[in-house]
Coordinates of C-alpha atoms in Angstrom, one line a residue:
X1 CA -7.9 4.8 -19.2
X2 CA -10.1 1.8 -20.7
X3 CA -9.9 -1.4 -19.5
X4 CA -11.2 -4.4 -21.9
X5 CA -13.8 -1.9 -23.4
X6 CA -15.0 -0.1 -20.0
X7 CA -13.6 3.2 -19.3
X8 CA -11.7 3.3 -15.9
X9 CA -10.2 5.5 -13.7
X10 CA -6.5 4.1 -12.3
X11 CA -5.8 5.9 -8.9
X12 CA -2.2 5.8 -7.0
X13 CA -1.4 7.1 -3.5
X14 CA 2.5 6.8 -2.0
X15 CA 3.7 8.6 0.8
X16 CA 7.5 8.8 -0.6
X17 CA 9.1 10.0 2.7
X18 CA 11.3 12.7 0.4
X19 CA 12.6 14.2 3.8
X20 CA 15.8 15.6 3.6
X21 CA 18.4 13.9 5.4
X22 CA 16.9 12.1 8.0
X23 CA 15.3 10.2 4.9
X24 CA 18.0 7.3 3.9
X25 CA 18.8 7.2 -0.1
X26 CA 16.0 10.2 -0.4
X27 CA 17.4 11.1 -3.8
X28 CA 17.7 7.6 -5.2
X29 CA 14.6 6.2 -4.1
X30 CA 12.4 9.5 -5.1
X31 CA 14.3 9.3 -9.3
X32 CA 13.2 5.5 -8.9
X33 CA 9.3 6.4 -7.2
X34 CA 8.9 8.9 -10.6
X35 CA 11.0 6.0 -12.8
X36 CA 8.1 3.4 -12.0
X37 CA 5.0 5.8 -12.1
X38 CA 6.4 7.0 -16.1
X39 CA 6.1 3.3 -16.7
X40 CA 2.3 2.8 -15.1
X41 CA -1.1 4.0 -17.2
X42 CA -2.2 6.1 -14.0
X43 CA -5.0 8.7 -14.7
X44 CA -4.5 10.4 -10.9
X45 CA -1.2 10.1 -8.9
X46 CA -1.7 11.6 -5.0
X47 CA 1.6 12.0 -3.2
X48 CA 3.0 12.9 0.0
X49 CA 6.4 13.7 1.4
X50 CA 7.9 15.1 -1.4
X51 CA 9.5 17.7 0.2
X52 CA 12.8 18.7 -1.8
X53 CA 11.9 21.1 -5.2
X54 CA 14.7 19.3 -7.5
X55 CA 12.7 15.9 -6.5
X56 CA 9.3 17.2 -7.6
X57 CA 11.0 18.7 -10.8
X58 CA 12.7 15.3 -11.8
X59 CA 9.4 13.7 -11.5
X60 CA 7.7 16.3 -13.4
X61 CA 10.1 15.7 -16.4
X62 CA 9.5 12.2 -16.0
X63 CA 6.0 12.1 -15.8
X64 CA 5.0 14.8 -18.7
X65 CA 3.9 12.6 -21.3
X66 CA 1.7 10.7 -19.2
X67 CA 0.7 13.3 -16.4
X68 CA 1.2 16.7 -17.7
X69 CA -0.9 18.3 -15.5
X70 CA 0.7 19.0 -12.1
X71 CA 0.2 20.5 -8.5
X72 CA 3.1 21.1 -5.6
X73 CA 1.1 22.5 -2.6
X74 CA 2.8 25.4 -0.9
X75 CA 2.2 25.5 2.5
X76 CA 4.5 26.4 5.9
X77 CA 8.3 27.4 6.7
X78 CA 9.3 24.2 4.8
X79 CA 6.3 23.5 2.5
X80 CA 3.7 20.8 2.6
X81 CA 5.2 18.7 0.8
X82 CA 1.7 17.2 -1.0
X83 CA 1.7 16.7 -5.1
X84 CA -1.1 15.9 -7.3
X85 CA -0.6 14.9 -10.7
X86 CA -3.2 14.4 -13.5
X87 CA -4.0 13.0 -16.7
X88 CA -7.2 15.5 -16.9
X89 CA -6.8 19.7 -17.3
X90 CA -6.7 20.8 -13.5
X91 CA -9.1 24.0 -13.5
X92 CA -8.8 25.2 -10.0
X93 CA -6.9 24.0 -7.2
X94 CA -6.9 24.9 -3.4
X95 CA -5.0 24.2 -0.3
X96 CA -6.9 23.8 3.3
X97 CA -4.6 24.2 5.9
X98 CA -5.5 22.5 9.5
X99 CA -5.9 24.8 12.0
X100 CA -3.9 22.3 14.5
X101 CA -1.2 20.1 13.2
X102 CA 2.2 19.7 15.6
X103 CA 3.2 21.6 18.2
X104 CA 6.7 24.2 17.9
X105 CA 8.4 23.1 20.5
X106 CA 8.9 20.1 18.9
X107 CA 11.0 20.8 16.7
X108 CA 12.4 17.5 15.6
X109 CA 8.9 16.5 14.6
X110 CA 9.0 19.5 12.4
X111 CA 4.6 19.4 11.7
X112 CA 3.8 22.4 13.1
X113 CA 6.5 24.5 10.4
X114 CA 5.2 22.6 7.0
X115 CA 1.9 23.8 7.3
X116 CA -0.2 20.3 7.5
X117 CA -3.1 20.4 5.2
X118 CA -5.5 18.9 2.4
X119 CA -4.4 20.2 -1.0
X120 CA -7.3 19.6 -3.8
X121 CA -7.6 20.7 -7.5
X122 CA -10.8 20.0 -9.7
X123 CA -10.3 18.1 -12.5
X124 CA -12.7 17.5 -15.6
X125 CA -13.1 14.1 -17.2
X126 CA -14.3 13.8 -20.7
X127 CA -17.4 11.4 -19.3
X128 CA -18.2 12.5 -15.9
X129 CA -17.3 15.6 -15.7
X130 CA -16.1 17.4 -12.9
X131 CA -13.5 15.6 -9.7
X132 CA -12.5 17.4 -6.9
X133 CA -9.6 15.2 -5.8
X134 CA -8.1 15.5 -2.4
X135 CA -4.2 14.5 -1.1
X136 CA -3.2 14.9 2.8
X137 CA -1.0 13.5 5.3
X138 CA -2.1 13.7 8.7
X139 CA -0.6 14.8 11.9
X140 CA 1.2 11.2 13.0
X141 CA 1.4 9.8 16.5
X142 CA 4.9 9.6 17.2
X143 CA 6.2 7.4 20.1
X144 CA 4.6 5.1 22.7
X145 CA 1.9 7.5 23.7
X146 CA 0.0 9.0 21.0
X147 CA -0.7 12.4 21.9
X148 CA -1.8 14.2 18.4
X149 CA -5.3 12.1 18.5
X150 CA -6.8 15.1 19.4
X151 CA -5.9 17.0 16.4
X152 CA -5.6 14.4 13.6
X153 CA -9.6 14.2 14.4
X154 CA -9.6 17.8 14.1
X155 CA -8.4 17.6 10.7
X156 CA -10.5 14.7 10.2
X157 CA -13.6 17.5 10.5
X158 CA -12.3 19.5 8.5
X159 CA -11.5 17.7 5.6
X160 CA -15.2 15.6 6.1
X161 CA -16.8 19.2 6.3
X162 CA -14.3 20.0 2.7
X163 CA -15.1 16.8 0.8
X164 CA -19.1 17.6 1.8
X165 CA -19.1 21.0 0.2
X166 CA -17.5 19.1 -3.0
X167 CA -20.6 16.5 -3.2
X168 CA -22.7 19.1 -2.5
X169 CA -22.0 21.1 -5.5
X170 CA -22.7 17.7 -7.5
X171 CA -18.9 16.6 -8.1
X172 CA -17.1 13.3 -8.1
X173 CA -14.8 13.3 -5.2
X174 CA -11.6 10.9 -4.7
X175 CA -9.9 11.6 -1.3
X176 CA -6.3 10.0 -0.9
X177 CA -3.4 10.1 1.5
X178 CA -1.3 9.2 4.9
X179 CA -4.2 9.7 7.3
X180 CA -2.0 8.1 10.1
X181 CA -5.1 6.4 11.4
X182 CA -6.2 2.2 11.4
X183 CA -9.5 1.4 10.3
X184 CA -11.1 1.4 13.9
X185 CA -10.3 4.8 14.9
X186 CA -12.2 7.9 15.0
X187 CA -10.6 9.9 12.1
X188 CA -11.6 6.8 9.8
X189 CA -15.3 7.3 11.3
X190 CA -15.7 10.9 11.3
X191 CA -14.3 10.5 6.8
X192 CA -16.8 7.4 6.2
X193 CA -19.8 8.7 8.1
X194 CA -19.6 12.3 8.5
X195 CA -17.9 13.1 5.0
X196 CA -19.7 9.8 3.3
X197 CA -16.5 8.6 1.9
X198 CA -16.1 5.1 0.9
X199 CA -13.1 3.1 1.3
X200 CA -12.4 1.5 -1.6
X201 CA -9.9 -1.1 -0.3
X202 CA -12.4 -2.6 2.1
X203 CA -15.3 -2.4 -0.6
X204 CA -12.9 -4.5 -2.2
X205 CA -12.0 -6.7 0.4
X206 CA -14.7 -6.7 2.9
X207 CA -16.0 -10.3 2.3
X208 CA -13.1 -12.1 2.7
X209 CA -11.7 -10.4 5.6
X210 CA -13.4 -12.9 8.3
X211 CA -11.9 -16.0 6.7
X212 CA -8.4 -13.9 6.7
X213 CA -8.4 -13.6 10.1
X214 CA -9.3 -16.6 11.4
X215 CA -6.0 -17.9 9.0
X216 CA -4.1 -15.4 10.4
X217 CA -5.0 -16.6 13.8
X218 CA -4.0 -19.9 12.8
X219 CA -0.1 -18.5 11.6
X220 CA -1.2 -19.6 8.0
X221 CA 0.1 -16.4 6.6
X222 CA 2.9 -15.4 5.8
X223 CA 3.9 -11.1 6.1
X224 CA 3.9 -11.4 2.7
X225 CA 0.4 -12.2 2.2
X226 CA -0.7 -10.0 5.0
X227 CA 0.4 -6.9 2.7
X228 CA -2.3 -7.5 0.0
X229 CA -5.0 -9.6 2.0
X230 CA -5.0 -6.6 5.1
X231 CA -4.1 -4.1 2.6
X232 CA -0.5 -3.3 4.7
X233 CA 0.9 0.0 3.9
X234 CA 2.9 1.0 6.8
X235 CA 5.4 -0.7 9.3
X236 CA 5.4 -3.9 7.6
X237 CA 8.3 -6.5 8.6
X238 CA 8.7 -6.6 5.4
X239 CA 9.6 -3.2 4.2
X240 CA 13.6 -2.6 4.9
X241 CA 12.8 1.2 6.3
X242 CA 9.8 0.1 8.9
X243 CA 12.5 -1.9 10.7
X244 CA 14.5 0.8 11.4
X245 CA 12.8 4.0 11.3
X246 CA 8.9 4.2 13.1
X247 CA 7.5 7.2 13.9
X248 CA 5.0 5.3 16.0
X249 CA 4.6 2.1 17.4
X250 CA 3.0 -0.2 15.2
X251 CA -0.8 -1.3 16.4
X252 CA 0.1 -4.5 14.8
X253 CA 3.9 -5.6 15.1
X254 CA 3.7 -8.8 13.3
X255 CA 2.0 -7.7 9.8
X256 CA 1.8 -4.1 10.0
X257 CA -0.9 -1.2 9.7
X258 CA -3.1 0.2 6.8
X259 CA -2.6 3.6 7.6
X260 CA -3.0 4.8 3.6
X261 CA -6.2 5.2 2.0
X262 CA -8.2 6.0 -1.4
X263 CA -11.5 7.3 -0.5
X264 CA -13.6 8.2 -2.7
X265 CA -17.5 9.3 -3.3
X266 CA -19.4 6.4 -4.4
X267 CA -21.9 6.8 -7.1
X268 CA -23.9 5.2 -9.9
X269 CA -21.1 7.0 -12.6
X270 CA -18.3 6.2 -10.7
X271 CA -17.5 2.5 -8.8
X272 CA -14.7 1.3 -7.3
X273 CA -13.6 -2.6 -8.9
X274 CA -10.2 -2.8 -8.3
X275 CA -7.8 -2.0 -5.3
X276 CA -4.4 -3.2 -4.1
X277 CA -1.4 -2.6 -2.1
X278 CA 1.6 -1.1 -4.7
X279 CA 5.2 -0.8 -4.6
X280 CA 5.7 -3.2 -1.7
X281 CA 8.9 -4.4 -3.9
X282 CA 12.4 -3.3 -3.7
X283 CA 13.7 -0.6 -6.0
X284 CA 15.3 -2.7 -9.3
X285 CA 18.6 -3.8 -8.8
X286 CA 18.8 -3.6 -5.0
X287 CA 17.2 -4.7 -1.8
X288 CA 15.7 -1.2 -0.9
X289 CA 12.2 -1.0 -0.4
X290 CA 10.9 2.3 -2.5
X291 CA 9.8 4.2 0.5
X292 CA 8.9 3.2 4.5
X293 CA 5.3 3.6 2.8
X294 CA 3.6 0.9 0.2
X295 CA 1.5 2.5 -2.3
X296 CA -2.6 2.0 -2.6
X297 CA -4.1 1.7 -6.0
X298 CA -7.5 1.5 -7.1
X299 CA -9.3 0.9 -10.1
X300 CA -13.0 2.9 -10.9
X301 CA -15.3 2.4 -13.2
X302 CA -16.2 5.2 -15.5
X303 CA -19.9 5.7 -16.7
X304 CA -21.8 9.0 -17.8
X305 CA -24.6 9.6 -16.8
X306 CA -26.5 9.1 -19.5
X307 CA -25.6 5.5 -19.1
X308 CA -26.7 5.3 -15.3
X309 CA -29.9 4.4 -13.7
X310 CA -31.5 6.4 -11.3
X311 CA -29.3 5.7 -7.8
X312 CA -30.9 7.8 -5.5
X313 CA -32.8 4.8 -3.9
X314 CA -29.4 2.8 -4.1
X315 CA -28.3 2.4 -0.4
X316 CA -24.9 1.8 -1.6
X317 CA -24.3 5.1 -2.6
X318 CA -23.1 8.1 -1.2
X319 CA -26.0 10.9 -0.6
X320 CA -27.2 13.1 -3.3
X321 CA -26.1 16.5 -3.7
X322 CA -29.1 18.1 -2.3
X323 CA -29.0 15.7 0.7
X324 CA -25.3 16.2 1.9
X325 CA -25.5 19.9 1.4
X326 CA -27.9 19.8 5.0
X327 CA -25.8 20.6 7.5
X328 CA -27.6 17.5 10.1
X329 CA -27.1 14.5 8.1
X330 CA -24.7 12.1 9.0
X331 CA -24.1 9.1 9.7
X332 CA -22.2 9.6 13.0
X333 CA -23.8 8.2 15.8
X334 CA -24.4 10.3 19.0
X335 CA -22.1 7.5 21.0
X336 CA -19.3 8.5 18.6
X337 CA -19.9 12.0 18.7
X338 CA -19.8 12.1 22.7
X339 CA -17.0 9.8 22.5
X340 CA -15.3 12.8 20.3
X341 CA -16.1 15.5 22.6
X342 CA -14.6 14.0 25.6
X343 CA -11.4 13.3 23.8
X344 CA -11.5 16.9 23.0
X345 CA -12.4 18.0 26.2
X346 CA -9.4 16.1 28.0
X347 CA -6.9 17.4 25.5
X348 CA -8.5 20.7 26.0
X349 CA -7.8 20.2 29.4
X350 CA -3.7 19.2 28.6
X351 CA -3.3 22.1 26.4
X352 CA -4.4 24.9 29.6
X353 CA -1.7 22.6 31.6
X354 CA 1.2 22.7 29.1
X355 CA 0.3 26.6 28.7
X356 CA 0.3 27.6 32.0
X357 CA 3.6 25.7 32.4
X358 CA 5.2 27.0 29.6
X359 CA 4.5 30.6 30.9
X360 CA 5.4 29.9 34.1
X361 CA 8.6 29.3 33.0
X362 CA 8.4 32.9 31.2
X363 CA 7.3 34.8 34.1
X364 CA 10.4 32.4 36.2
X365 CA 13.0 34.3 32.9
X366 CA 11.9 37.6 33.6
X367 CA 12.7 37.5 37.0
X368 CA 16.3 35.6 36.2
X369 CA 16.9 37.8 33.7
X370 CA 16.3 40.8 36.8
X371 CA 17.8 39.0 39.1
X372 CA 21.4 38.9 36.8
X373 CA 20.9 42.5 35.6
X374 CA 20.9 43.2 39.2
X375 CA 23.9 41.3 40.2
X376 CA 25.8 42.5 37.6
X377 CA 25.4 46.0 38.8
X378 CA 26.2 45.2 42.2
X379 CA 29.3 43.2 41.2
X380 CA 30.6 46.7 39.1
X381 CA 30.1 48.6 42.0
X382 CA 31.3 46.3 44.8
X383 CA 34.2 44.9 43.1
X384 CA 35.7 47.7 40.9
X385 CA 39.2 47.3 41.9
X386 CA 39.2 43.2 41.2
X387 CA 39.2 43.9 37.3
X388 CA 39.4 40.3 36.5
X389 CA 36.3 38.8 38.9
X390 CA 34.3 41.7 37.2
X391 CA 35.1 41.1 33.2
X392 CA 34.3 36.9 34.5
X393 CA 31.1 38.3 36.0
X394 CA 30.0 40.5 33.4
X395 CA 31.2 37.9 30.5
X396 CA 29.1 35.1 32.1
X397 CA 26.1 37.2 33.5
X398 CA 26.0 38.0 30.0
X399 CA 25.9 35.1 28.4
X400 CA 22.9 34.0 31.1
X401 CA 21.2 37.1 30.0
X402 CA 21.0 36.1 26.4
X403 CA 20.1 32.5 27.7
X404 CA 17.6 33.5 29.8
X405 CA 16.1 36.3 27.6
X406 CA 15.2 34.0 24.5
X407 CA 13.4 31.6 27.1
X408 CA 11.2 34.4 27.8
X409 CA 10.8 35.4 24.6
X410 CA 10.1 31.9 23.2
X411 CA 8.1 30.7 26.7
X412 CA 6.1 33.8 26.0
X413 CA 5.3 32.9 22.8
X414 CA 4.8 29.3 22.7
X415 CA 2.6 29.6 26.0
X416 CA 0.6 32.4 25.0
X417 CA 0.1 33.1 21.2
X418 CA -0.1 29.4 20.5
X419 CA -1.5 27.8 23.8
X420 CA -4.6 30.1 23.7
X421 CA -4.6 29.8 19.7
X422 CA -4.7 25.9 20.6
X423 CA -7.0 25.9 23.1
X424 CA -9.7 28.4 21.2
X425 CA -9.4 26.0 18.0
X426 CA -10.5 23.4 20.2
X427 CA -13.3 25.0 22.0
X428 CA -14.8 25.9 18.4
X429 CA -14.2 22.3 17.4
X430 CA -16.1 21.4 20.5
X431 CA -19.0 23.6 19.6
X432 CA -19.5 22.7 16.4
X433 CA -19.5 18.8 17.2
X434 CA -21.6 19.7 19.7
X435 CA -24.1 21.4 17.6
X436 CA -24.1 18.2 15.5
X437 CA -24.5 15.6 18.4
X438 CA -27.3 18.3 19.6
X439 CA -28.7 17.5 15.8
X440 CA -28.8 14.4 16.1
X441 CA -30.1 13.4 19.7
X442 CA -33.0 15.8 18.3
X443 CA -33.5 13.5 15.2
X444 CA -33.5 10.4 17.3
X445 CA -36.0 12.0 19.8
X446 CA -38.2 13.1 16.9
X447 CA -37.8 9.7 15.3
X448 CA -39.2 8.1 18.5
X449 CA -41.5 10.1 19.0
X450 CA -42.8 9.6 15.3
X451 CA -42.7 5.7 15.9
X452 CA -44.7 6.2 19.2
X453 CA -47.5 8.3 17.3
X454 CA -47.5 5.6 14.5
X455 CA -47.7 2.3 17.0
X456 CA -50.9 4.4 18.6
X457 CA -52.5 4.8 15.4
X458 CA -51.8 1.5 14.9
X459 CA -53.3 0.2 18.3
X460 CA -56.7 2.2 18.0
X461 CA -56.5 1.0 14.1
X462 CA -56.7 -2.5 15.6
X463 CA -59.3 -1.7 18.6
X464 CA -61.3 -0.3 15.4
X465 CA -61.0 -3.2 13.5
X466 CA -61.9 -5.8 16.3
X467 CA -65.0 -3.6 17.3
X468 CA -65.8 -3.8 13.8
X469 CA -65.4 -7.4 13.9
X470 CA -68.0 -8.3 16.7
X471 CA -70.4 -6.2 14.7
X472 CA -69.6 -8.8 11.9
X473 CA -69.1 -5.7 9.2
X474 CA -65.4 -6.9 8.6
X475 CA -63.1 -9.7 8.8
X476 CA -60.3 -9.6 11.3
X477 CA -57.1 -8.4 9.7
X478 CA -53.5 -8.8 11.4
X479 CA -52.0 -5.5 11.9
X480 CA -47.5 -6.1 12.7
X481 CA -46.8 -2.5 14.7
X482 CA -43.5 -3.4 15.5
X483 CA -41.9 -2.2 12.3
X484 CA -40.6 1.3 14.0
X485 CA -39.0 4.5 11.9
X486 CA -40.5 2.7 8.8
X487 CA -43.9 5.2 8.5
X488 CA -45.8 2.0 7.0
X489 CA -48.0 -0.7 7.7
X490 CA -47.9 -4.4 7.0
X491 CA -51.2 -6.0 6.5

């Protein structure tokens, strides 16, 4: 799309909640979601929860003129639920399923049977060539106590480790979803400074944020303004499903949470100038908000790079292909990384327990399931001639049996085919943030110990130089060795 004579790049993620029925007005509000985006000039539409097929075909028809290229991510029992549509030829497309995502006893919840992921497809645009762009929706928290931390950062890795092998092969990358996750938290870490995303709502709105909260501390906004000024996507007062229906409880009650984000790989070809909260209104006509979700949208700037200067010395940007293809840089620090690994460690820990409970309660079946088989053998031959006592005994030993025999069969294997699938995905997660905290306490160690070599040189530079003085050869020269991890002097 061009925008007053610059070519841009118009981006929109929604999270549409499309479940079917627990979502109120699903059809309704998913026709008017594909009703406004056939009326926008969007080059790349991300979505999530869109879960029913007659949904996604209604939007496709909708959409066909302006978006004709489209991807529905299959994934799961019950899908994935993930779209992508383009204005660009898709030439591949992939789906990277999370190897933890939801547990299956919880049924309700319903992540572990969609098959939680990061679809992508690779796009080419006429003037910088090729895009991987990524959709997700992450595992959410769900209730008072958030236990899925543990495996949203999971995911986290693995879509940092995903987006990585895209830069590293030299493409654009745009990255866009419901990552479940505030600003502060460890998912957002591991995607800006282990995958060397950048979030264009706060490159946007970083500058102002300070004065924003000080007015907010002084109740001189209104929820309204919150939306745009802390870019509010999720559990705003505001939005008519968030007062009813909340998966989790809100980190902030009285504005709401940015949960939804466009990140995206920052170079000298491709900048972010424009990003805002979308459909925070109601649906036309009525006083429905659109989904329990507002919309991000973000604006790039598009040049070749024929057009660019050099901006491998630009700290601004994300690291060069060559760089972020090594395996050891990041920008995680080792405080973050052993903050990671105990929080793995302890949930580690939780998932043995819950195992070893749940197959308790298989081994407790078996013997139930004995124990009945038993009495109802005892009861034929004890109590032949009372006909009636014996049909009641077999018709509710029975029914016990049944009971008791899927409990087994279910405890058996929820406890042992996915508690030890559980706990092995996290002990590979552990060692592989391991390996990169082990990385990085090596680069610190061999960065100090480069800064000690250079502050000796420096000191017997200076002894030189004073010896040379008395001898009157030289002038004195002041020498700063302060400077560490630089690998220069200042004379």
């Amino acid at each position: 799309m061009n925008s007053e004579g610059e070519k841009t790049l118009s981006v929109l993620s929604l999270n549409c909640w499309g479940l079917n029925i627990v979502a109120k007005k699903r059809k309704f509000r998913l026709n008017a979601i594909a009703d406004y985006i056939s009326q926008q000039q969007y080059d790349i539409v991300a979505l999530q929860e869109v879960w029913m097929w007659e949904d996604f075909d209604y939007l496709k028809e909708k959409i066909e003129h302006q978006l004709p290229f489209t991807k529905y991510f299959h994934s799961g029992t019950l899908g994935s639920g993930l779209v992508l549509l383009s204005r660009f030829p898709i030439l591949s497309s992939s789906y990277l399923k999370f190897t933890l995502s939801g547990r299956p006893l919880k049924i309700l919840q319903g992540d572990f049977y969609v098959g939680k992921g990061c679809g992508s497809v690779c796009i080419e645009h006429p003037d910088i060539g090729l895009i991987d762009v990524y959709t997700t929706h992450l595992q959410a928290g769900y209730g008072n106590n958030d236990k899925y931390e543990a495996q949203r950062i999971t995911e986290c890795w693995q879509i940092a480790n995903s987006v990585r092998a895209s830069a590293a092969q030299g493409r654009h990358v745009i990255l866009a979803g419901d990552f479940n996750s505030i600003p502060s938290s460890y998912c957002y870490a591991i995607l800006v400074k282990h995958g060397f995303m950048t979030d264009s709502w706060l490159e946007m709105h970083k500058d102002e944020l300070a004065d924003r909260l000080q007015r907010l501390e002084k109740n001189e906004l209104t929820a309204s303004e919150c939306i745009q000024m802390f870019g509010v996507t999720c559990d705003s007062p505001l939005n008519t499903w968030s007062k009813h229906i909340l998966k989790q409880v809100p980190y902030s009650k009285d504005i709401g949470d940015r949960l939804d984000y466009i990140f995206y790989r920052r170079t000298a070809e491709m900048t972010c100038v424009e990003s805002k909260v979308a459909l925070e209104e109601y649906v036309p006509h009525t006083e429905i908000s659109f989904s329990d979700h507002f919309a991000v949208h973000s604006v790039f700037k598009i040049k070749s790079a024929v057009d660019c200067p050099s901006s491998a010395l630009d700290r601004d940007y994300a690291p060069l292909a060559h760089q972020v293809a090594h395996p050891n840089v990041t920008n995680l620090l080792p405080e973050t990384l052993q903050d990671i690994l105990t929080l793995l460690r302890n949930d580690l820990e939780k998932a043995k327990n819950t195992a070893n409970t749940i197959l308790q309660f298989f081994v407790l079946s078996v013997f139930i399931v004995f124990g009945l088989y038993i009495t109802q053998l005892l009861a034929l031959s004890l109590y032949s001639y009372k006909r009636i006592f014996v049909v009641a005994i077999h018709a509710i030993g029975n029914l016990l049996l049944i009971v008791f025999s899927v409990v087994a069969v279910v405890s058996l294997i929820v406890g042992f085919v996915f508690g030890r699938m559980e706990q092995r995905s996290l002990r590979q997660y552990l060692i592989d943030i391991e390996v990169c905290l082990m990385n990085q306490k090596e680069k610190r160690t061999g960065a100090e110990s480069s800064s000690a070599t250079i502050i000796t040189s420096c000191l017997s530079e200076q002894a030189d130089i004073f010896s040379s003085a008395k001898r009157g050869s030289v002038s004195i020269k002041h020498i700063d060795y302060t400077k560490k991890n630089t690998g220069t002097l200042s004379a």
